[in-house]
Short mmCIF file of C-alpha atoms in Angstrom, two decimals:
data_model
loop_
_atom_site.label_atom_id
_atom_site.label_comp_id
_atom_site.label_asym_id
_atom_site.label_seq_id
_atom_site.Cartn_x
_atom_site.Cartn_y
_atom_site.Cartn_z
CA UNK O 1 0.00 0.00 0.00
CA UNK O 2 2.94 2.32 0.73
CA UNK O 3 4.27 1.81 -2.61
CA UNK O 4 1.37 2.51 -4.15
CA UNK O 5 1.13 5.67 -2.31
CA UNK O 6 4.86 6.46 -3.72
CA UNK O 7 4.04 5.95 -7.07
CA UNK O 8 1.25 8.19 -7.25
CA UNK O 9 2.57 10.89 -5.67
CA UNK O 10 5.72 10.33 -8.39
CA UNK O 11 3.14 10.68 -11.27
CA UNK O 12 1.45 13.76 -10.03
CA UNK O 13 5.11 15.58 -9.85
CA UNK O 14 6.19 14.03 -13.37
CA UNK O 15 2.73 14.99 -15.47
CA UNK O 16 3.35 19.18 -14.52
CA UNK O 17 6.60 18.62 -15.74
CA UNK O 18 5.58 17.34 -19.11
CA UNK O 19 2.94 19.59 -20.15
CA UNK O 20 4.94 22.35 -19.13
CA UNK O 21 7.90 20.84 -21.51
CA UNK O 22 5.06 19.82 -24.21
CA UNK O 23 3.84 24.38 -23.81
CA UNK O 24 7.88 25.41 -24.22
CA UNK O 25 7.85 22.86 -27.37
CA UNK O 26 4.84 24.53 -28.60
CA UNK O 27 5.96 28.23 -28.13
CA UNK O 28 9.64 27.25 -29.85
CA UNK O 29 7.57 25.66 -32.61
CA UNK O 30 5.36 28.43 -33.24
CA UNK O 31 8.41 30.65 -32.75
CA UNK O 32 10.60 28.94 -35.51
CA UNK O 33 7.52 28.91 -37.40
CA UNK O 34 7.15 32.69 -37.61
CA UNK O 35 10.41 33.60 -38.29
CA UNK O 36 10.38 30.88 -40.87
CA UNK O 37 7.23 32.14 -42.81
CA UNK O 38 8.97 35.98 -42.36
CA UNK O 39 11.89 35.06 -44.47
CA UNK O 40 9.98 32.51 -46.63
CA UNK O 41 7.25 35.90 -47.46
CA UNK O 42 9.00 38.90 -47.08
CA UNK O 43 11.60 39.45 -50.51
CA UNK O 44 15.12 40.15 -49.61
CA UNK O 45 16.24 43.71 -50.14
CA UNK O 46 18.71 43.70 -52.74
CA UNK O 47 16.13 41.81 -54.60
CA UNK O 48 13.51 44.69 -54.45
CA UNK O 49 15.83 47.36 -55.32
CA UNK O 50 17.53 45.05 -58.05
CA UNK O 51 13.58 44.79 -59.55
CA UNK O 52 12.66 48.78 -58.48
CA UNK O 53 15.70 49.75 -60.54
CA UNK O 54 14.82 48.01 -63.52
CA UNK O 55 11.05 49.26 -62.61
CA UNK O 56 12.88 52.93 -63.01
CA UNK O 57 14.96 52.15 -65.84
CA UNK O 58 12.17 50.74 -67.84
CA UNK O 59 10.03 53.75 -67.13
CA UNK O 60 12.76 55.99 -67.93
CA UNK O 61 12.86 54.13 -71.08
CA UNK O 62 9.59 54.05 -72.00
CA UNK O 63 9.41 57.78 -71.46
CA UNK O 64 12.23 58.35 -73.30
CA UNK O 65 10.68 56.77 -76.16
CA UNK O 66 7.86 58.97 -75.53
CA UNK O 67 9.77 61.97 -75.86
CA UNK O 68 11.64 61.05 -78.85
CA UNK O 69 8.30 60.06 -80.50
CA UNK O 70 7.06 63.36 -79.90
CA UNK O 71 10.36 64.89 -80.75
CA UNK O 72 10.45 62.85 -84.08
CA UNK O 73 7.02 63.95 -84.37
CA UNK O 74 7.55 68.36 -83.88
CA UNK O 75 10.20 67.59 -86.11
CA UNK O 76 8.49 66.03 -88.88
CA UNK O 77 5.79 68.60 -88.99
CA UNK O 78 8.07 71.46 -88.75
CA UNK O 79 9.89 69.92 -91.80
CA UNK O 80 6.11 69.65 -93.71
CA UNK O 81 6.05 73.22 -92.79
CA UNK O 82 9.36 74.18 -93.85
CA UNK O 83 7.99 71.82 -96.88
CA UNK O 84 5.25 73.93 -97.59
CA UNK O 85 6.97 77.25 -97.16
CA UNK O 86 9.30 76.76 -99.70
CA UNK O 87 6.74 74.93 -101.95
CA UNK O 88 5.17 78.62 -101.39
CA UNK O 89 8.11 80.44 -102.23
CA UNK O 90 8.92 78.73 -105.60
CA UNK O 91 4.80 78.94 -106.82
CA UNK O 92 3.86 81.92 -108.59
CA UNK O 93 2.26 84.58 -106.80
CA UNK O 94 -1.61 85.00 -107.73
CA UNK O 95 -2.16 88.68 -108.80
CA UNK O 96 -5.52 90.46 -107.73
CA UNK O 97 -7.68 92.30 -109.66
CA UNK O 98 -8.34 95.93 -108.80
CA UNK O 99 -12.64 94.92 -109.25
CA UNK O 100 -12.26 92.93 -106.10
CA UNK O 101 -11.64 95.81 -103.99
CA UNK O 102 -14.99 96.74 -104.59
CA UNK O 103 -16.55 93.80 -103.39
CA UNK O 104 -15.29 94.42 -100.14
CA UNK O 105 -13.18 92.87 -97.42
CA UNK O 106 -13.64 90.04 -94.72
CA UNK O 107 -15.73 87.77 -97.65
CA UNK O 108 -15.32 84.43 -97.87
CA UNK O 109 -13.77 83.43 -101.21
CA UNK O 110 -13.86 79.81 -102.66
CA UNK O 111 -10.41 79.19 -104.51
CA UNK O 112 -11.01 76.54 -107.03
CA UNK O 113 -8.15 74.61 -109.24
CA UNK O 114 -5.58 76.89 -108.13
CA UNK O 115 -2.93 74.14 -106.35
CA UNK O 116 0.11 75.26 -108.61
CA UNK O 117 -0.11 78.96 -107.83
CA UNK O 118 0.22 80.93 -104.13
CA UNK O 119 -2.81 83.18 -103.66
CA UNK O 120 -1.75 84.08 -100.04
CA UNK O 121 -2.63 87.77 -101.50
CA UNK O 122 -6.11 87.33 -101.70
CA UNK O 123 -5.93 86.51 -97.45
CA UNK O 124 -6.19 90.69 -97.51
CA UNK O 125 -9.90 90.34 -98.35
CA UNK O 126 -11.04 87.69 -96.35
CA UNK O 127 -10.87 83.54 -95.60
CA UNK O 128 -9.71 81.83 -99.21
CA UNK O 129 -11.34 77.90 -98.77
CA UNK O 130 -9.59 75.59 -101.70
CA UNK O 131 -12.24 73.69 -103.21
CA UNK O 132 -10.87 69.83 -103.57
CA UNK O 133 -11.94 67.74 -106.20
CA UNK O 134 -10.90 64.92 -108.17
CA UNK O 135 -10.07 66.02 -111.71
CA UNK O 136 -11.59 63.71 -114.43
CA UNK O 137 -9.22 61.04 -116.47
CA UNK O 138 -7.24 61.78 -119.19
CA UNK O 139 -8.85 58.77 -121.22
CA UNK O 140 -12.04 60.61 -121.17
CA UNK O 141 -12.54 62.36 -123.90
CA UNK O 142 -15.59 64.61 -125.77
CA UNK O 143 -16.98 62.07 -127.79
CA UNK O 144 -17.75 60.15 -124.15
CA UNK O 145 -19.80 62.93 -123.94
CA UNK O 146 -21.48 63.70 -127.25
CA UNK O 147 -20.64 59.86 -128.92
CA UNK O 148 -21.82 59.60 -132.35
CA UNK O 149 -24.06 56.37 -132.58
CA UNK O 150 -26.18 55.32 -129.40
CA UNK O 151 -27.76 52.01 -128.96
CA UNK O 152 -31.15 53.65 -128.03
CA UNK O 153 -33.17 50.18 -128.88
CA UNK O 154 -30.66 48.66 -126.58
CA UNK O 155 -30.20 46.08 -128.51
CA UNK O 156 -26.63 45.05 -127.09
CA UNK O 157 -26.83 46.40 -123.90
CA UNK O 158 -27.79 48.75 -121.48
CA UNK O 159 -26.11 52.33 -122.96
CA UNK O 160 -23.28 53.43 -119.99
CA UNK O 161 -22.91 57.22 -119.83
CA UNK O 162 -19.79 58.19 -117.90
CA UNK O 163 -19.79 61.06 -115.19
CA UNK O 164 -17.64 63.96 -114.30
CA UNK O 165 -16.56 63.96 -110.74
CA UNK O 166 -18.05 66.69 -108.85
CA UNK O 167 -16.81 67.70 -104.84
CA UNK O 168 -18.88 67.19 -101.87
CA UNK O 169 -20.69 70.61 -102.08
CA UNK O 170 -22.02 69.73 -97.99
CA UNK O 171 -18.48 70.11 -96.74
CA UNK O 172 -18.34 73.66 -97.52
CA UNK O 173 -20.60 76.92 -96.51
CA UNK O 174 -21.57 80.00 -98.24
CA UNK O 175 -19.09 81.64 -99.80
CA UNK O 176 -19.34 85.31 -101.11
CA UNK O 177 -17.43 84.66 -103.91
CA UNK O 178 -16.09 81.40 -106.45
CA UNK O 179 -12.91 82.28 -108.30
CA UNK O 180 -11.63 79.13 -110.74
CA UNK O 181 -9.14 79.39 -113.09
CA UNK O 182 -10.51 77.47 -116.65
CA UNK O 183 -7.43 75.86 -118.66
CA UNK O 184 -7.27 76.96 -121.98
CA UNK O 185 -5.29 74.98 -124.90
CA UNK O 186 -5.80 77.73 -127.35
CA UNK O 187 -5.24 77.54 -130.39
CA UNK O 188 -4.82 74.10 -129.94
CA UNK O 189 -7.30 72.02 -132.51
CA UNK O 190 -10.20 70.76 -130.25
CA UNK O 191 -9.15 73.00 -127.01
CA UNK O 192 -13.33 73.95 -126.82
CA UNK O 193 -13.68 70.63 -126.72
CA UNK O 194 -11.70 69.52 -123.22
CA UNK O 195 -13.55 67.82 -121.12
CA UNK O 196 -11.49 69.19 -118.04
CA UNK O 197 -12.37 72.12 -118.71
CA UNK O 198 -15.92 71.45 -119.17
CA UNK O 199 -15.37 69.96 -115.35
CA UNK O 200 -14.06 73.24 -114.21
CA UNK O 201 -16.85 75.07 -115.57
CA UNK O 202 -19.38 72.86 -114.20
CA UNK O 203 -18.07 72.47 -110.51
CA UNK O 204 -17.91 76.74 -110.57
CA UNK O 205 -21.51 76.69 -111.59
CA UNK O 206 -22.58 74.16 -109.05
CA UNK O 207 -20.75 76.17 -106.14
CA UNK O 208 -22.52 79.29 -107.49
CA UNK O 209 -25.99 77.28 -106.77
CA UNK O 210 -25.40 75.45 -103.90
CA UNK O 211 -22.44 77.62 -101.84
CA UNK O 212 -22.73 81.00 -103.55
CA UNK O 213 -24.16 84.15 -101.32
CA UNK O 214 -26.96 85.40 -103.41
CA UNK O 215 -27.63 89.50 -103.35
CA UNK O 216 -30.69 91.53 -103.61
CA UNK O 217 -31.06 90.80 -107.16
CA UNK O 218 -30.64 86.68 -106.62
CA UNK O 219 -27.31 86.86 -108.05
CA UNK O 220 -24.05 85.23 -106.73
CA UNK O 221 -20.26 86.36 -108.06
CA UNK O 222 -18.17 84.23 -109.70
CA UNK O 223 -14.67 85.55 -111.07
CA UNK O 224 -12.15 83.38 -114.02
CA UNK O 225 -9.08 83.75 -114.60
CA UNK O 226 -8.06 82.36 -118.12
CA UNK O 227 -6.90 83.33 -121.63
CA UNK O 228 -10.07 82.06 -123.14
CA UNK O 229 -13.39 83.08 -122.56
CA UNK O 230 -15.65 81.40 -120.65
CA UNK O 231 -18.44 79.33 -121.77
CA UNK O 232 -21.32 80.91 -123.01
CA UNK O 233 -23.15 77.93 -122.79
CA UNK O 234 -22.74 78.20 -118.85
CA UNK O 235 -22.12 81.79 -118.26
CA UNK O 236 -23.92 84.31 -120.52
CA UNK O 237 -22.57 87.62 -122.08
CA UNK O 238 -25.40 89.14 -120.16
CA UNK O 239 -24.21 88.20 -116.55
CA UNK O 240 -20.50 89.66 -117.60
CA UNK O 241 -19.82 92.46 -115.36
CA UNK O 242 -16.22 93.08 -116.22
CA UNK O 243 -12.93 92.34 -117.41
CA UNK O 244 -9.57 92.94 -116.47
CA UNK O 245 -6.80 91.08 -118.59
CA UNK O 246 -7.31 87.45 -118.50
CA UNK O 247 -9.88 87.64 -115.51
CA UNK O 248 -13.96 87.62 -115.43
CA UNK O 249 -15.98 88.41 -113.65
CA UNK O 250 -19.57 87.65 -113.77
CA UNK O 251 -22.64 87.64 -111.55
CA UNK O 252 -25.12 85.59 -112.86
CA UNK O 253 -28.82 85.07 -111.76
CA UNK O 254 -28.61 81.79 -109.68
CA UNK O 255 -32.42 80.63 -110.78
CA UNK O 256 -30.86 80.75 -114.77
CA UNK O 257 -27.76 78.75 -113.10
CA UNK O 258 -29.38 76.08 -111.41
CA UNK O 259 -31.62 75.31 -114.41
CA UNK O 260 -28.74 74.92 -116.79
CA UNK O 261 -26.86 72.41 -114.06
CA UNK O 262 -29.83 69.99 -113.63
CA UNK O 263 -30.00 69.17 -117.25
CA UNK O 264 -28.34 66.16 -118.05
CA UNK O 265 -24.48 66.74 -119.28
CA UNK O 266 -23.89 65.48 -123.03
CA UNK O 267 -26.13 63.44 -125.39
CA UNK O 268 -25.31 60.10 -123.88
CA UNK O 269 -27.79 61.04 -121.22
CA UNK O 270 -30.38 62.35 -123.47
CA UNK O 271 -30.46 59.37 -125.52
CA UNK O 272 -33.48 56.85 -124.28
CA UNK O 273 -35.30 53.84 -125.65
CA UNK O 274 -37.98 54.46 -128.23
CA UNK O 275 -40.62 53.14 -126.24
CA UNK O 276 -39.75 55.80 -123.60
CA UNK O 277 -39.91 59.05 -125.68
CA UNK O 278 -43.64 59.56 -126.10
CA UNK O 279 -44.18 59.37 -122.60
CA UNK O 280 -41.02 61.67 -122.14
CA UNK O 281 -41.87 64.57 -124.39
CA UNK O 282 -45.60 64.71 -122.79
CA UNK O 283 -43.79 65.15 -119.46
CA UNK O 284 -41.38 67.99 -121.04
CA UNK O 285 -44.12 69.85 -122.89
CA UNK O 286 -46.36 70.21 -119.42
CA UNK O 287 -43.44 71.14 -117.79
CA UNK O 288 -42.48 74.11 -120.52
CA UNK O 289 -46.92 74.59 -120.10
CA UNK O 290 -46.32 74.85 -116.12
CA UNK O 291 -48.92 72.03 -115.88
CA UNK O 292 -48.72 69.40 -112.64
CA UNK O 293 -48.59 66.00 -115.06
CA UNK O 294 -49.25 63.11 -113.69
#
């Protein structure tokens, strides 16, 4: 019994001693533990400056690409500039006439097929807008126009009438005044019969409808320059108010104008199928009788 006594008393001293060796295991655990995840998680420092650095240098490098972009950039449209200037300085300068004076200043002038000439001048008397346009082939010709035989049965195939190219007329606003310059081939055989300059002609009348300021009277201004006269056709003797060396200058009445644009250009577009000509001639003759047809 006395020995059993011992031996319990000897486990009750030994089992504090344990757990309090099994806590200080515990707390070194946890403590290696810690320090072990801190150096596991946290980068060394010479590795984050190694990778800010190259952060730095690569920003530095991107922005100095940046900058040199832009640089390359000034540079390229300072040299278009320079470009231009000297472009300026070797084109002929663009005389004015002494009749535009008396139109006035701070108009708005429409500068058509003058790209080979510097009409900076004109700048005195307002905002010059160039008029941009595609200028028609040189394989088409007048008899595209005005051919001499026309399939009008259609018994080959539908008849093809080619088209001048005209500008977008939307893109630009009133203008007080058109100025073109018409090439002339005189005396050249045929030069009456270009076809570019038939497109000049045309695109001055259209501005003069659809962009043209009209006055009092319903009349817009529209001033040539070129060795040949106008067209008649287009621009009558009537609507001439002046002219000064090679220029014109007309103001004609824009109703007169606008009828003479909406008819079709050249015979090719005149020419229609027998079986449609009875029908179209009653249509013309109650138009000319100011009748509604139907």
């Amino acid at each position: 019994m006395g020995e059993l006594g011992f031996g319990l008393q000897k486990i009750i001293k030994a089992a504090p001693s344990k757990a309090l060796v099994i806590r200080i295991n515990l707390l070194l655990f946890a403590f290696f533990l810690l320090i072990y995840a801190s150096f596991l998680l946290r980068p060394s420092s010479s590795v984050y400056f190694q990778n800010a650095a190259s952060l730095v240098r690569c920003s530095l490098r991107e922005c100095h690409h940046k900058v040199e972009k832009g640089m390359k950039m000034k540079a390229v449209l300072e040299e278009t500039e320079a470009v231009k200037r000297k472009m300026k300085r070797n084109l002929t300068m663009l005389e004015v006439p002494s009749f535009i004076d008396e139109i006035g200043e701070g108009i708005k002038i429409g500068m058509l097929n003058f790209e080979d000439v510097d009409y900076s001048g004109w700048e005195k008397h307002g905002e010059t807008v160039p008029v941009r346009f595609e200028r028609v082939s040189e394989l088409f010709e007048w008899p595209d126009l005005f051919p001499e035989w026309i399939d009008e049965e259609e018994e080959m195939d539908m008849p093809v009438c080619p088209e001048l190219p005209m500008p977008d007329f939307s893109q630009y606003d009133d203008m007080d005044l058109i100025v073109a310059k018409l090439p002339c081939e005189y005396p050249v055989d045929g030069w009456a019969r270009d076809v570019f300059r038939l497109q000049v002609h045309l695109i001055a009348a259209n501005l003069a409808v659809k962009n043209g300021k009209r006055d009092w009277n319903m009349r817009t201004k529209v001033v040539f320059l070129s060795k040949c006269r106008p067209m008649l056709e287009v621009f009558r003797c009537n609507d001439l108010v002046k002219q000064e060396g090679e220029w014109w200058y007309y103001e004609p009445e824009t109703a007169r104008l606008e009828q003479k644009v909406s008819l079709p250009i050249g015979s090719c577009n005149l020419a229609l199928p027998l079986w449609g000509r009875d029908a179209l001639s009653t249509e013309l003759q109650a138009l000319v009788d100011g009748r509604n047809y139907k």
